[in-house]
Coordinates of C-alpha atoms and ligand atoms in Angstrom, one line a residue:
X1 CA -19.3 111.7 -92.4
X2 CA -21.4 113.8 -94.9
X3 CA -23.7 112.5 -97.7
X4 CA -22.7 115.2 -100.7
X5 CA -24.2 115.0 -104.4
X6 CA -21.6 116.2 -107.0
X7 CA -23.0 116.7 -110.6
X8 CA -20.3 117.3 -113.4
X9 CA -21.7 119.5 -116.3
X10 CA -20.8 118.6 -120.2
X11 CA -17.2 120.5 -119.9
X12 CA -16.4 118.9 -116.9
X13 CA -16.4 115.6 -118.7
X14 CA -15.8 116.6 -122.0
X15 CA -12.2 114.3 -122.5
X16 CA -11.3 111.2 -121.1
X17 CA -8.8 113.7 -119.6
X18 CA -11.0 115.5 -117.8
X19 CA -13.5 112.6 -116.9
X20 CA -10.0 110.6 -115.0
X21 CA -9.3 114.2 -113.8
X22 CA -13.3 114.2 -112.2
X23 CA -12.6 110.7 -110.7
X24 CA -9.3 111.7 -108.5
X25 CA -11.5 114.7 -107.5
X26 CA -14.2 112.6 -106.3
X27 CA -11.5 110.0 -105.0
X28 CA -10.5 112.2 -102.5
X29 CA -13.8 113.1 -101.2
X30 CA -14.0 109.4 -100.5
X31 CA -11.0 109.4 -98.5
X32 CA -12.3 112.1 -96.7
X33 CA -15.3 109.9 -95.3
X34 CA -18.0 110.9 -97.3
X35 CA -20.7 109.2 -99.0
X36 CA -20.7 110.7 -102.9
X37 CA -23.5 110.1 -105.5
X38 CA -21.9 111.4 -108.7
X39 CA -24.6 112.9 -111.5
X40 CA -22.7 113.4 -115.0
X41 CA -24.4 115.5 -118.1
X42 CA -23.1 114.1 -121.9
X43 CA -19.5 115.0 -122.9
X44 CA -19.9 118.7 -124.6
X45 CA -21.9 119.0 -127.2
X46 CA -22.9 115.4 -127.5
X47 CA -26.4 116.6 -126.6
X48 CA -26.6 118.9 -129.7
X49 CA -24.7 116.5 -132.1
X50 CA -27.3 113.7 -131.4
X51 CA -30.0 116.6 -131.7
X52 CA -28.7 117.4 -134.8
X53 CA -28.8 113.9 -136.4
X54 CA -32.3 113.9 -135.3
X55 CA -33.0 116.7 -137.1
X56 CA -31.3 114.9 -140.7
X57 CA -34.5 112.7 -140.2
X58 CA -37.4 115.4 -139.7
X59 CA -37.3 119.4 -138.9
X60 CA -39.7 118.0 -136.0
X61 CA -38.6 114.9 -134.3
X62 CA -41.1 112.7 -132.7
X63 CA -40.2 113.6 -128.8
X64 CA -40.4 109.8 -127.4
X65 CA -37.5 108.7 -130.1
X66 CA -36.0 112.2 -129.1
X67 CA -35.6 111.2 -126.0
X68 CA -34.6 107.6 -126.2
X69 CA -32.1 109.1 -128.3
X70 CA -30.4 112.1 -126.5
X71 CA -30.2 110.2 -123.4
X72 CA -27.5 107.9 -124.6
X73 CA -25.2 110.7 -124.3
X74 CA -25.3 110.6 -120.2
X75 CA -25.0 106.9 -120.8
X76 CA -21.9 107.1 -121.9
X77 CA -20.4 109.5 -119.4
X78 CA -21.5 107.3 -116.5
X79 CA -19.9 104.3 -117.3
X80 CA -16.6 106.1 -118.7
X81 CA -16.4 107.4 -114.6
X82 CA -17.5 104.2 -113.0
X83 CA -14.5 102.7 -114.6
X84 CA -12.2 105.7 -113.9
X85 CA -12.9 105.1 -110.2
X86 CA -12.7 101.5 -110.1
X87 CA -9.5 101.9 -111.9
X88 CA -8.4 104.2 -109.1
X89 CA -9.7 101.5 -106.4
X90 CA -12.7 103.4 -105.6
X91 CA -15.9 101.1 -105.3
X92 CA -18.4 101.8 -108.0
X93 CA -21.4 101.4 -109.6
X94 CA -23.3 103.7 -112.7
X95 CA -26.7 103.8 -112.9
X96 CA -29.1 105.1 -115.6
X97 CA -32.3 107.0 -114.9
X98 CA -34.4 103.9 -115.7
X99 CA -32.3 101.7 -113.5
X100 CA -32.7 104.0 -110.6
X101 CA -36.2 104.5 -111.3
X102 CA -36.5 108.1 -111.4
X103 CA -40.2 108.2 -112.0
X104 CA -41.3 111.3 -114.1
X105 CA -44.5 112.3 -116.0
X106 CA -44.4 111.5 -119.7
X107 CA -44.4 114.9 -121.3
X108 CA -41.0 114.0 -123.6
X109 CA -38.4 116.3 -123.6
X110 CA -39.5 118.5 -121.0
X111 CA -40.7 115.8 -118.1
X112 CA -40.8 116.8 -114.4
X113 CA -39.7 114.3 -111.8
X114 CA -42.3 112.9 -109.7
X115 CA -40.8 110.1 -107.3
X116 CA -37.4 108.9 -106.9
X117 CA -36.5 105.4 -105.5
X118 CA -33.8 105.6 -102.9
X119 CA -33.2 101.6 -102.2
X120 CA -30.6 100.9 -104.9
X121 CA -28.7 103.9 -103.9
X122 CA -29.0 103.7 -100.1
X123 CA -27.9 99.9 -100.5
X124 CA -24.7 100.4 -102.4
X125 CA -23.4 103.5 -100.4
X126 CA -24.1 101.5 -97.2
X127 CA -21.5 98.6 -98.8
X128 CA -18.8 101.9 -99.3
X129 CA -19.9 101.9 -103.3
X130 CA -19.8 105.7 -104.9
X131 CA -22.8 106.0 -107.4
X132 CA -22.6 107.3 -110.4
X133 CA -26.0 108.5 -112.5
X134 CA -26.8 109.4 -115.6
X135 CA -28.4 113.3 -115.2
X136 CA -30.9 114.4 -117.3
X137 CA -33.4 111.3 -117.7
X138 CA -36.1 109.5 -116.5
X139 CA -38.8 106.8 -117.3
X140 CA -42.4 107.5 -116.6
X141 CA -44.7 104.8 -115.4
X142 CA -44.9 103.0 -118.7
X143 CA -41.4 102.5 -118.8
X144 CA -40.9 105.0 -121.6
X145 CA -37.5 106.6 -121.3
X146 CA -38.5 110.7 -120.9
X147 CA -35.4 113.5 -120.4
X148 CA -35.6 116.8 -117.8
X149 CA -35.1 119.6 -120.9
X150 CA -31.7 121.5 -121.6
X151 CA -29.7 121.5 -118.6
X152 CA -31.5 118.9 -116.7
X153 CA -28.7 117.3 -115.2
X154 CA -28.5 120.0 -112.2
X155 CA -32.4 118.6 -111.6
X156 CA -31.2 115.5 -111.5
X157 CA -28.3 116.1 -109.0
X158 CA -30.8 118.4 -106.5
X159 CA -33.8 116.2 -107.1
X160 CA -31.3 113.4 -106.1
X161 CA -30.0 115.0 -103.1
X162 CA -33.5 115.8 -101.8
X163 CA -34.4 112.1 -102.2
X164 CA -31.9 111.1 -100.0
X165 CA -31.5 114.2 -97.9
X166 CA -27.9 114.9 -98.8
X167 CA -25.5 117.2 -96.6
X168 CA -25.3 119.4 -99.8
X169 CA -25.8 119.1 -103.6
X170 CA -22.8 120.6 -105.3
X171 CA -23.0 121.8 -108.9
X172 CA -19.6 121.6 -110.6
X173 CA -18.9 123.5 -113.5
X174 CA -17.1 125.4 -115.8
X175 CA -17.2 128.6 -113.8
X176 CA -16.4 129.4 -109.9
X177 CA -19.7 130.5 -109.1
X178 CA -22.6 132.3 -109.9
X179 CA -21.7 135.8 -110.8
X180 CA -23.5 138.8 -111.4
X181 CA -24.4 138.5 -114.9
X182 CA -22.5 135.7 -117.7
X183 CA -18.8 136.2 -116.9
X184 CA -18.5 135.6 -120.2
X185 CA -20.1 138.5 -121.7
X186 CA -19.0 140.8 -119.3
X187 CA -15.6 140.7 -118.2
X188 CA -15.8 142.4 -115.0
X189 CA -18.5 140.2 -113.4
X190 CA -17.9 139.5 -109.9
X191 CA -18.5 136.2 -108.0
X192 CA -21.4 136.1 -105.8
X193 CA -20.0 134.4 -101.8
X194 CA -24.5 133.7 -102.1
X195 CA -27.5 134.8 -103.6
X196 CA -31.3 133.9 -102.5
X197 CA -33.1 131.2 -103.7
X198 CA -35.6 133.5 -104.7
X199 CA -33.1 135.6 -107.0
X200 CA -31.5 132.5 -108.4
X201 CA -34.8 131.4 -109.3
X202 CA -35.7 134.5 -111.2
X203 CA -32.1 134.8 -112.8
X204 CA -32.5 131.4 -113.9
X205 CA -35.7 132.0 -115.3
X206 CA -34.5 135.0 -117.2
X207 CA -32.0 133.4 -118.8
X208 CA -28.8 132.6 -116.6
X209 CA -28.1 129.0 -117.4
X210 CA -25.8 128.4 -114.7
X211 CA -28.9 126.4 -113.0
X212 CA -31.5 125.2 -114.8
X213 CA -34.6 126.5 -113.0
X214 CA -36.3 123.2 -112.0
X215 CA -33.4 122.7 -110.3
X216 CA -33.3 125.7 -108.0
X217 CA -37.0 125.9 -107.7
X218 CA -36.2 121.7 -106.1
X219 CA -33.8 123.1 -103.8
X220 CA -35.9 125.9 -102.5
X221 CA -38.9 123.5 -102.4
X222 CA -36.7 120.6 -100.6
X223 CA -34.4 123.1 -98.7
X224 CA -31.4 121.7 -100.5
X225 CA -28.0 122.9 -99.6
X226 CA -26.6 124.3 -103.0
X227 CA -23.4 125.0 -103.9
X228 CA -22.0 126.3 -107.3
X229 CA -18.2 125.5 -108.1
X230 CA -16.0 125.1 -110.3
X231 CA -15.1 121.9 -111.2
X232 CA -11.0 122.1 -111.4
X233 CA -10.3 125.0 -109.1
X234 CA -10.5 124.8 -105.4
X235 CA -12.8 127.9 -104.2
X236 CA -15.4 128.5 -101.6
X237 CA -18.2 128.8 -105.4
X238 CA -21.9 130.4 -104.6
X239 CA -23.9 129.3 -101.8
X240 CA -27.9 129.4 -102.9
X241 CA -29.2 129.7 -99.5
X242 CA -32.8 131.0 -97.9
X243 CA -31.4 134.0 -95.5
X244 CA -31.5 137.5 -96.8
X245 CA -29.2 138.6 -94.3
X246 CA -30.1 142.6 -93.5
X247 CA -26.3 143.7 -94.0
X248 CA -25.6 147.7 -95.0
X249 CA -24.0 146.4 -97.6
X250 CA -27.0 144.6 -98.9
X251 CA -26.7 145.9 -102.9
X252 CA -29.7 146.8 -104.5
X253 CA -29.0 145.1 -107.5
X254 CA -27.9 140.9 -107.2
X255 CA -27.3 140.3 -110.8
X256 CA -28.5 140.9 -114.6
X257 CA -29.6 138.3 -116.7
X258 CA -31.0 138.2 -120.3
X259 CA -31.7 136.4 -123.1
X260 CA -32.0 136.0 -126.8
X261 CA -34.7 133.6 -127.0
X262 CA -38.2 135.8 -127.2
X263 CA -39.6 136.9 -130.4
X264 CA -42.3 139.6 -129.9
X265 CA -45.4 140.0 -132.2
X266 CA -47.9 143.1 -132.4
X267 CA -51.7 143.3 -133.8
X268 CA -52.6 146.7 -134.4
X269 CA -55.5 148.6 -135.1
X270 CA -57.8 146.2 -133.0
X271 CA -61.2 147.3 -132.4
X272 CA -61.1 148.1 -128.6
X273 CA -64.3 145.9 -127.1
X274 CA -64.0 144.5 -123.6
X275 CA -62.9 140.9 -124.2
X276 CA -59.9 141.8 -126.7
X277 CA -56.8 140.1 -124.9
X278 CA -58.9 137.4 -124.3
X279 CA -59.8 137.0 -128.2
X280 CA -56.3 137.6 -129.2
X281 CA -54.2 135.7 -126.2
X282 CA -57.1 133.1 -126.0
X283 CA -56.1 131.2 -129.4
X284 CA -52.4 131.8 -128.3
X285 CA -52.5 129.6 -125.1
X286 CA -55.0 126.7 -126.9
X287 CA -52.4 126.4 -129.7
X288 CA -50.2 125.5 -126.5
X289 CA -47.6 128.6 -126.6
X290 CA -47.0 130.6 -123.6
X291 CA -47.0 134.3 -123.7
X292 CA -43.9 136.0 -121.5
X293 CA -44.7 139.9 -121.8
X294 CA -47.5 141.7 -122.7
X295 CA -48.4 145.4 -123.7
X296 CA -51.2 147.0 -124.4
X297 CA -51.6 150.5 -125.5
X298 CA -54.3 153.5 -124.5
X299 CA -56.8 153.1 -127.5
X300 CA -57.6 156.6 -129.4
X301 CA -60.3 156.3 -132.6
X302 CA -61.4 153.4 -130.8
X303 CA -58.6 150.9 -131.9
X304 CA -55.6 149.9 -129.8
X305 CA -52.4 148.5 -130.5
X306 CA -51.1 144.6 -128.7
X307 CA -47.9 143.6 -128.0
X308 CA -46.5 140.2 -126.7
X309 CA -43.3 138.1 -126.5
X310 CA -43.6 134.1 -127.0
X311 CA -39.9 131.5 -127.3
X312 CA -38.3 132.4 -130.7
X313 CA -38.7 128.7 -131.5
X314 CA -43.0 129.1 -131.3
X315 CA -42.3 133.0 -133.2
X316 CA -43.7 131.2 -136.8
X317 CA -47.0 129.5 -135.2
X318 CA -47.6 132.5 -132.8
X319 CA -47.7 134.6 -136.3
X320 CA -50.1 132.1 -137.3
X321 CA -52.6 132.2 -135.0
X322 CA -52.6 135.7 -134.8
X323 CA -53.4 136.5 -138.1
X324 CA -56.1 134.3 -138.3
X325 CA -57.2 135.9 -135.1
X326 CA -56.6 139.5 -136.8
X327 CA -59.1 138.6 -139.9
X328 CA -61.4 137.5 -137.6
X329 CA -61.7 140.4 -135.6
X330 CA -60.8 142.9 -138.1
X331 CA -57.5 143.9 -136.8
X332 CA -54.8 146.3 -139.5
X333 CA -52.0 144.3 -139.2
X334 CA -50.0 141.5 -137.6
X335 CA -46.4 142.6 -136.9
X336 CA -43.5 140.0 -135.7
X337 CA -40.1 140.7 -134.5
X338 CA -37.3 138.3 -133.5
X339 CA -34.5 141.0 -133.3
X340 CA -35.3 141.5 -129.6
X341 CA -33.5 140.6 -126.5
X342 CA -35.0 140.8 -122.9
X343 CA -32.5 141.9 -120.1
X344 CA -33.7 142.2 -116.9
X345 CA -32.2 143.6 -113.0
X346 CA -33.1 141.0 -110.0
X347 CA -32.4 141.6 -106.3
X348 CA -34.2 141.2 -102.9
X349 CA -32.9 144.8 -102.6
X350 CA -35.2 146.8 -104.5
X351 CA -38.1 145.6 -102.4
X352 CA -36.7 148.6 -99.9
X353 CA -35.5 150.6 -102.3
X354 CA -37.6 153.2 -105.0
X355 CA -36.2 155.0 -107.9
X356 CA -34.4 151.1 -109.3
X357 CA -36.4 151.0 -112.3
X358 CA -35.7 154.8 -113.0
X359 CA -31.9 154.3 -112.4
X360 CA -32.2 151.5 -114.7
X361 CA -33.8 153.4 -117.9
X362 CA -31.5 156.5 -117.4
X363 CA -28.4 154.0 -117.8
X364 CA -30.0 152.9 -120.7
X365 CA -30.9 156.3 -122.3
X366 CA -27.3 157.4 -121.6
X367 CA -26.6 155.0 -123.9
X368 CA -28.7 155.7 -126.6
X369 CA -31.0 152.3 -126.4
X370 CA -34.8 152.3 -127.0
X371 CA -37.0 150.4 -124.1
X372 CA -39.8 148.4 -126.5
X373 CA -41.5 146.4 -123.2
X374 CA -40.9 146.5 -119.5
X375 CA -42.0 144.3 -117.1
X376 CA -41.3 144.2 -112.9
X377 CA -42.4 142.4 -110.1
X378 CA -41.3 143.2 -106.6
X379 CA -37.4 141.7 -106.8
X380 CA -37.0 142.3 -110.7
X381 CA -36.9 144.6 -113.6
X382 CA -37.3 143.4 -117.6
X383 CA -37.2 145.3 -120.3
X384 CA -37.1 144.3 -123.9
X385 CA -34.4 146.1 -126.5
X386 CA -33.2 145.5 -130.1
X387 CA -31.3 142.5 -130.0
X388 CA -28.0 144.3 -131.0
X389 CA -28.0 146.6 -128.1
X390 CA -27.9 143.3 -125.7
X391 CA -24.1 143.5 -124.3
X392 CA -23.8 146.9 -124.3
X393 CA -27.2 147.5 -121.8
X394 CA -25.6 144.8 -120.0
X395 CA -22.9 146.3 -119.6
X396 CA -24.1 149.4 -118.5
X397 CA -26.2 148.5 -116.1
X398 CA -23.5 146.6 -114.9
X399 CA -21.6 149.6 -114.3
X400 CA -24.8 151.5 -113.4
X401 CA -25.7 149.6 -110.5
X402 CA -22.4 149.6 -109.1
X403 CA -21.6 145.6 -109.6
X404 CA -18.1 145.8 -111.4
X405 CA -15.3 143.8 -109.9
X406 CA -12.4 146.5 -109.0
X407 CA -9.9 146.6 -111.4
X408 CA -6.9 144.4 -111.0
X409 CA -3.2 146.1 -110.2
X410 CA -2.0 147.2 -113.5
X411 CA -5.3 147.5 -115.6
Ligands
LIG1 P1 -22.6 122.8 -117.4 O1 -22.3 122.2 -118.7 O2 -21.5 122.6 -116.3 O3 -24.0 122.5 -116.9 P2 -23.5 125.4 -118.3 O4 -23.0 125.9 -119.6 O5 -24.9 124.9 -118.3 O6 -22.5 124.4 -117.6 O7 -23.5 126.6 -117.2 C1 -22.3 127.3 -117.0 C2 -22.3 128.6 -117.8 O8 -23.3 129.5 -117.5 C3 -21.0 129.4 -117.7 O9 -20.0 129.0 -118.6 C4 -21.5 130.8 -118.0 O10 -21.1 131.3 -119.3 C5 -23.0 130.8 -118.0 N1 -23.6 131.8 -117.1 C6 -24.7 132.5 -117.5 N2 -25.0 133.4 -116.5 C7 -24.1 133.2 -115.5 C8 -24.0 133.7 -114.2 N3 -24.8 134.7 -113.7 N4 -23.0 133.3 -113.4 C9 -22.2 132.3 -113.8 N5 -22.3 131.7 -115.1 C10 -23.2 132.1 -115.9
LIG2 N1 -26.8 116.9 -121.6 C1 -28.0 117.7 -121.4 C2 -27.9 119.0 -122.1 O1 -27.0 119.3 -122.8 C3 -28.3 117.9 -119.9 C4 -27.3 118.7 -119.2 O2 -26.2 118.9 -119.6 O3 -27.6 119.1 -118.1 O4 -28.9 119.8 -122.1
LIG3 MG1 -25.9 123.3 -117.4

């Protein structure tokens, strides 16, 4: 008899349809033996609607009352299950973060998970109860309800499954696995059988929301079994496991990820003194916004030219600071640009491999698209483009690194 966490994403209970349809599934697990805790995000888009009415009230919602608000949406979802079970004869019993006691720190809308309390839980699978509970929130230790940040229901499910030292934590969704870049963008993404901890982590931390990255770093952290599936089709999903096995058919190349969520700003003509990131990137990190990638060029008549990439969402105060920090220091000019996109190569491969990052920027040039910023570390490339170029270097790389799926009979 195994002890298996399942967490449902947003699609996978979107309709009282498909929240019955989650129930049989987890039904028959029961009859299979096993002990199931359940951890369900809102219905789809319930997380953004509530967000939105929040946003009627001020452009800048106070982040407790954020919080106490968008975690009513997982509220919801647990108790519609519980009764879809208990309908079905299945013992159950929901649970919300508080109830739990999922202890995190306080930092609203973005709070980590420091303690969870494994009595309740332990107690009610013991007496053959399946528990159902709500992903995504916490309470910190003044009993103020705090949530996990976007996607924080696959933290919930790992950090759950590490508490009570599950057989596996599986992660159901809308997809079969974890593929090689957003199946959605590009059609002939193939289904990884497993990828590394270590590349999920960076994938997820480039921008492949299959996982949010707390998650994965949990499970690497905790040695979590993790598994990736899809929620209505039966299939074998991703394995995230530790092993890199040492295969000749090892690829280079795991997967591309990107996003569209950096905005990039330049200072130019600053006089080049030792101490200049530090007086440009110094006000940067006290006004609390975190830099991703940074350039900075060769100076020539003494001035040089400063490039960085902060979240879109902190573009407008970044410019802010910087120009304050250009008059001070008699830069030229402050220059910001939010029609960027960052995509980036990751694989364990390329740490035995040379000649990735060249292969990389000659698909690219084939193609016509200017590099603006690259970054690497030793299992990853990045490289910032204009934002409308994003699918098509994608895609190309795609092709370029030999990760296509092969084409079905008759296309
Ligand atoms: P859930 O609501 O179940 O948490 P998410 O929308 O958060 O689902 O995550 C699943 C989505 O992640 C997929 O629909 C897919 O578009 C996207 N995605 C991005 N990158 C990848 C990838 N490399 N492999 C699989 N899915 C990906
Ligand atoms: N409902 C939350 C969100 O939309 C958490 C989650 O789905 O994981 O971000
Ligand atoms: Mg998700």
């Amino acid at each position: 008899m195994a002890l298996i966490v399942q967490k449902f994403g947003g699609t996978s209970v979107g309709s009282i349809e498909r929240i019955e349809q989650v129930a049989e599934k987890v039904k028959k697990f029961r009859e299979n033996g096993d002990d199931i805790v359940v951890v369900v995000s809102a219905m789809s888009g319930e997380t953004n609607r509530l967000i939105g009415l929040a946003k009627q009230i001020s452009e800048q919602p106070v982040p407790r009352e954020l919080d106490v608000m968008v975690s009513t949406g997982e509220q919801v979802t647990i108790a519609l299950l519980a009764m879809a079970l208990i309908k079905r004869g299945v013992p159950a019993v929901s649970y919300t973060g508080n109830q739990v006691r999922i202890l995190t720190d306080s930092s609203f809308t973005k709070a980590r998970i420091l303690q969870i309390d494994d009595q309740k839980l332990r107690t009610d699978l013991k007496a053959g109860r399946v528990v159902v509970v709500a992903g995504f929130q916490g309470v910190d230790e003044h009993g103020n309800i705090t949530t996990l940040g976007r996607g924080g229901s696959d933290t919930t499910g790992v950090a759950l499954a590490a508490a009570l030292k599950a057989d596996e934590c599986q992660i159901y969704t809308d997809v079969d696995g974890v593929y090689t870049t957003d199946p959605r963008v590009v059609p002939k993404a193939r289904r990884l059988d497993k990828i590394t901890f270590e590349e999920m982590l960076e994938m997820a931390s480039l921008g492949s929301k299959v996982l949010q990255i707390r998650s994965v770093e949990f499970a690497g952290k905790y040695n979590v079994p993790l598994r990736v599936l899809h929620s209505f089709q039966e299939g074998p999903g991703t394995l995230i496991t530790i092993d890199e096995e040492e295969s000749m058919e090892q690829p280079i190349i795991s997967g591309i990820a990107f996003n569209r969520d950096e905005a990039k700003l330049t200072i130019r003509g600053v006089p080049d003194n030792p101490g200049v990131a530090f007086k440009i990137l110094g006000p940067i990190s006290g006004a609390n916004i975190e830099v991703d990638m940074i350039v900075q060029n060769i100076a020539h008549d003494n001035t040089t030219d400063f490039t960085f990439t902060v979240h879109r969402n902190d573009h407008l105060n970044a410019m802010r600071v910087l120009e304050n920090t250009a008059r001070e220091i008699s830069a030229r000019e402050v220059i910001g640009d939010t029609d960027i996109a960052k995509v980036s190569i990751v694989g364990v491969g390329m740490r035995s491999h040379a000649g990735v990052a060249s292969r990389m920027f000659e698909a690219l040039a084939k193609e016509g698209i200017n590099i603006q910023m690259i970054s690497t570390s030793e299992i990853k490339v990045s490289v910032v483009i204009e934002e409308k170029y994003l699918e098509l270097a994608v895609r190309a790389l795609h092709t370029a690194f030999e990760l296509d799926a092969p084409a079905r009979q008759g296309e």
